[in-house]
């Protein structure tokens, strides 16, 4: 046991911690990997090399929620529990789990080497779940034949006539096959591949782990963004004189900014700038992973604004709220097609995390016991 006599446990240099804990170009501010849960929680309020990593994803949870709930107060919006909002709630679940898992992983990873591995396995799993949550939102709010259930007050005959004209002039049959049958399954399969690949980088391929993790998540971005690419490469589905066209216009700008922030975050994650230029100077504040967190949240925020712009456009154009089974081959959002998909994905991801956690325990369990039996002498001193 570490004897800290009520005082905060000392922070260490990179030479005083196991090699597994060392981050490139970060020389000081390390927590000894035998912290109790209480010690980890308290470390959120003292300067360590993980403090900024925690707060740059914990505080954004509240910022995201503030902008997220705005949509439910819009005029003409259905109740928050209606099927129309199922995809949006799944997107919220993905983002919330991503931000919370990331912040908790950085806060709690000093409990042991095994816990450290499990924390980041969960982190990778929530990133993949977030990409599928985004795909569901794109599928139902941006895909041109999403099959959103009817909520407008127009007559059914008028809805059929306007929606039929829309689908015949805008939707392309060869792309409809992909969207109707392959889009969501592909997003789920790619998400699972990403979890497997990223978890593997913690047990092999260590030398190029940051490049691999960054490139691996490029594939789900490309797959999930296909409805947006389709929209950008074709004309707007809305009449230029309509209020829906005005509401949908910012979508492209938000998407380009979303991509820009993702690119900048990838550059920070791979380059390890600025700590690469001055090792030891950015150990506590300003190192690359903190900037990586900030940029990824800004990309999520622009993505949320993009989705909200499309939701507003749909609500302003009731003819596009296609009644399921009659005007579109695609069903409207249901519990099975939204929450069911996420539940199945999460179950698969949890199984993968359990497998890798068991392997991590086999690898690092003996090291944990050794650390507990033979702690460094400097940590036994009472000040």
Coordinates of N, CA and C in Angstrom, one line a residue, residues 50-131:
X50 N -2.9 14.2 -17.2 CA -4.2 13.8 -17.7 C -5.3 14.7 -17.3
X51 N -5.1 15.7 -16.5 CA -6.1 16.6 -16.1 C -6.8 17.3 -17.3
X52 N -6.0 17.9 -18.2 CA -6.6 18.5 -19.3 C -7.3 17.6 -20.2
X53 N -6.8 16.3 -20.3 CA -7.5 15.3 -21.1 C -8.9 15.0 -20.6
X54 N -9.0 15.0 -19.3 CA -10.3 14.8 -18.7 C -11.3 15.9 -18.9
X55 N -10.9 17.1 -18.6 CA -11.8 18.3 -18.7 C -12.2 18.6 -20.1
X56 N -11.3 18.4 -21.1 CA -11.6 18.7 -22.5 C -12.6 17.8 -23.1
X57 N -13.0 16.7 -22.4 CA -14.1 15.9 -22.9 C -15.3 15.8 -21.9
X58 N -15.0 16.2 -20.7 CA -16.1 16.1 -19.7 C -17.0 17.4 -19.8
X59 N -16.4 18.6 -19.8 CA -17.2 19.8 -19.9 C -18.0 19.8 -21.2
X60 N -17.5 19.4 -22.4 CA -18.3 19.4 -23.6 C -19.6 18.6 -23.5
X61 N -19.7 17.7 -22.6 CA -21.0 16.9 -22.4 C -22.1 17.9 -22.2
X62 N -21.9 18.9 -21.4 CA -22.9 19.9 -21.0 C -23.2 20.8 -22.2
X63 N -22.1 21.2 -22.9 CA -22.3 22.1 -24.0 C -23.1 21.4 -25.1
X64 N -22.8 20.1 -25.4 CA -23.5 19.4 -26.4 C -25.0 19.2 -26.0
X65 N -25.2 18.9 -24.7 CA -26.6 18.8 -24.3 C -27.4 20.1 -24.5
X66 N -26.8 21.2 -24.2 CA -27.4 22.5 -24.3 C -27.9 22.7 -25.8
X67 N -27.1 22.4 -26.8 CA -27.5 22.6 -28.2 C -28.4 21.5 -28.7
X68 N -28.3 20.3 -28.1 CA -29.1 19.2 -28.5 C -30.5 19.4 -28.2
X69 N -30.9 19.8 -27.0 CA -32.3 19.9 -26.6 C -33.1 21.0 -27.3
X70 N -32.3 21.9 -27.9 CA -33.0 23.0 -28.6 C -34.0 22.5 -29.6
X71 N -33.7 21.4 -30.3 CA -34.6 21.0 -31.4 C -36.0 20.6 -30.9
X72 N -36.1 20.2 -29.7 CA -37.4 19.8 -29.2 C -38.4 20.9 -29.0
X73 N -37.9 22.1 -28.9 CA -38.7 23.3 -28.7 C -39.1 24.0 -30.0
X74 N -38.7 23.5 -31.1 CA -39.0 24.1 -32.4 C -40.5 24.0 -32.7
X75 N -41.0 25.0 -33.4 CA -42.4 24.9 -33.8 C -42.7 23.8 -34.8
X76 N -43.7 23.0 -34.6 CA -44.0 21.9 -35.5 C -43.3 20.6 -35.2
X77 N -42.3 20.6 -34.2 CA -41.6 19.4 -33.9 C -42.5 18.5 -33.0
X78 N -42.5 17.2 -33.3 CA -43.3 16.2 -32.5 C -42.7 16.1 -31.1
X79 N -43.4 15.4 -30.3 CA -42.9 15.2 -28.9 C -41.5 14.5 -29.0
X80 N -40.7 14.7 -28.0 CA -39.4 14.1 -27.9 C -39.4 12.6 -28.0
X81 N -40.4 12.0 -27.5 CA -40.5 10.5 -27.5 C -41.1 9.9 -28.7
X82 N -41.5 10.7 -29.7 CA -42.0 10.2 -31.0 C -41.0 9.5 -31.8
X83 N -41.4 8.5 -32.7 CA -40.5 7.8 -33.5 C -39.6 8.7 -34.4
X84 N -40.1 9.9 -34.7 CA -39.4 10.8 -35.6 C -38.0 11.1 -34.9
X85 N -37.9 11.2 -33.6 CA -36.7 11.5 -32.9 C -35.9 10.3 -32.5
X86 N -36.3 9.1 -32.8 CA -35.5 7.9 -32.4 C -34.1 8.0 -32.9
X87 N -33.9 8.3 -34.2 CA -32.5 8.4 -34.7 C -31.7 9.5 -34.0
X88 N -32.3 10.6 -33.6 CA -31.6 11.7 -33.0 C -31.2 11.3 -31.6
X89 N -32.1 10.6 -30.9 CA -31.7 10.1 -29.5 C -30.6 9.1 -29.6
X90 N -30.5 8.2 -30.6 CA -29.4 7.3 -30.8 C -28.1 8.0 -31.0
X91 N -28.2 9.1 -31.8 CA -27.0 9.9 -32.0 C -26.6 10.5 -30.7
X92 N -27.5 11.0 -29.9 CA -27.1 11.6 -28.6 C -26.5 10.5 -27.7
X93 N -27.0 9.3 -27.7 CA -26.4 8.2 -26.9 C -25.0 8.0 -27.4
X94 N -24.7 8.0 -28.7 CA -23.4 7.7 -29.2 C -22.4 8.8 -28.7
X95 N -22.8 10.1 -28.9 CA -22.0 11.2 -28.5 C -21.7 11.2 -27.0
X96 N -22.8 11.0 -26.2 CA -22.7 11.1 -24.7 C -21.7 10.0 -24.3
X97 N -21.9 8.8 -24.8 CA -21.0 7.7 -24.4 C -19.6 7.9 -24.8
X98 N -19.4 8.5 -25.9 CA -18.0 8.8 -26.4 C -17.3 9.8 -25.5
X99 N -18.0 10.9 -25.2 CA -17.4 12.0 -24.3 C -17.2 11.5 -22.9
X100 N -18.1 10.8 -22.3 CA -18.0 10.3 -21.0 C -16.9 9.2 -20.9
X101 N -16.9 8.3 -21.8 CA -15.9 7.2 -21.8 C -14.5 7.7 -21.9
X102 N -14.4 8.7 -22.8 CA -13.0 9.3 -23.0 C -12.6 10.0 -21.7
X103 N -13.4 10.8 -21.2 CA -13.0 11.6 -20.0 C -12.7 10.6 -18.8
X104 N -13.6 9.6 -18.6 CA -13.4 8.7 -17.5 C -12.1 7.8 -17.7
X105 N -11.8 7.5 -19.0 CA -10.6 6.7 -19.3 C -9.4 7.4 -18.8
X106 N -9.3 8.8 -19.1 CA -8.2 9.5 -18.7 C -8.1 9.8 -17.2
X107 N -9.3 9.8 -16.6 CA -9.3 10.0 -15.2 C -8.9 8.8 -14.3
X108 N -9.4 7.6 -14.8 CA -9.3 6.4 -14.0 C -8.2 5.5 -14.4
X109 N -7.4 5.8 -15.4 CA -6.5 4.8 -15.9 C -5.2 4.6 -15.0
X110 N -5.1 5.3 -13.9 CA -4.0 5.1 -13.0 C -4.3 4.1 -11.9
X111 N -5.4 3.4 -11.9 CA -5.8 2.5 -10.9 C -4.9 1.2 -11.0
X112 N -4.6 0.8 -12.2 CA -3.7 -0.3 -12.4 C -3.4 -0.4 -13.9
X113 N -2.5 -1.2 -14.3 CA -2.2 -1.4 -15.7 C -3.3 -2.1 -16.4
X114 N -4.0 -3.0 -15.8 CA -5.1 -3.7 -16.4 C -6.3 -2.7 -16.5
X115 N -6.6 -2.0 -15.5 CA -7.7 -1.0 -15.6 C -7.4 0.0 -16.7
X116 N -6.1 0.4 -16.8 CA -5.8 1.3 -17.9 C -6.1 0.8 -19.3
X117 N -5.8 -0.5 -19.5 CA -6.2 -1.1 -20.8 C -7.7 -1.2 -21.0
X118 N -8.4 -1.6 -19.9 CA -9.9 -1.7 -20.1 C -10.5 -0.3 -20.4
X119 N -10.0 0.7 -19.7 CA -10.5 2.1 -19.9 C -10.4 2.5 -21.4
X120 N -9.3 2.2 -22.0 CA -9.1 2.6 -23.4 C -9.8 1.7 -24.4
X121 N -10.0 0.4 -24.0 CA -10.8 -0.5 -24.8 C -12.2 0.1 -24.9
X122 N -12.8 0.5 -23.7 CA -14.1 1.1 -23.7 C -14.2 2.3 -24.5
X123 N -13.1 3.1 -24.4 CA -13.0 4.4 -25.2 C -13.1 4.1 -26.7
X124 N -12.4 3.1 -27.2 CA -12.5 2.8 -28.6 C -13.8 2.3 -29.0
X125 N -14.5 1.5 -28.1 CA -15.8 1.0 -28.4 C -16.8 2.1 -28.5
X126 N -16.7 3.1 -27.7 CA -17.7 4.2 -27.7 C -17.5 5.0 -29.0
X127 N -16.3 5.1 -29.4 CA -16.0 5.9 -30.7 C -16.8 5.2 -31.8
X128 N -16.7 3.9 -31.9 CA -17.4 3.1 -32.9 C -18.9 3.2 -32.8
X129 N -19.4 3.2 -31.6 CA -20.8 3.3 -31.4 C -21.3 4.7 -31.8
X130 N -20.5 5.7 -31.6 CA -20.8 7.1 -32.0 C -20.9 7.1 -33.5
X131 N -20.0 6.5 -34.3 CA -20.1 6.5 -35.7 C -21.4 5.9 -36.2

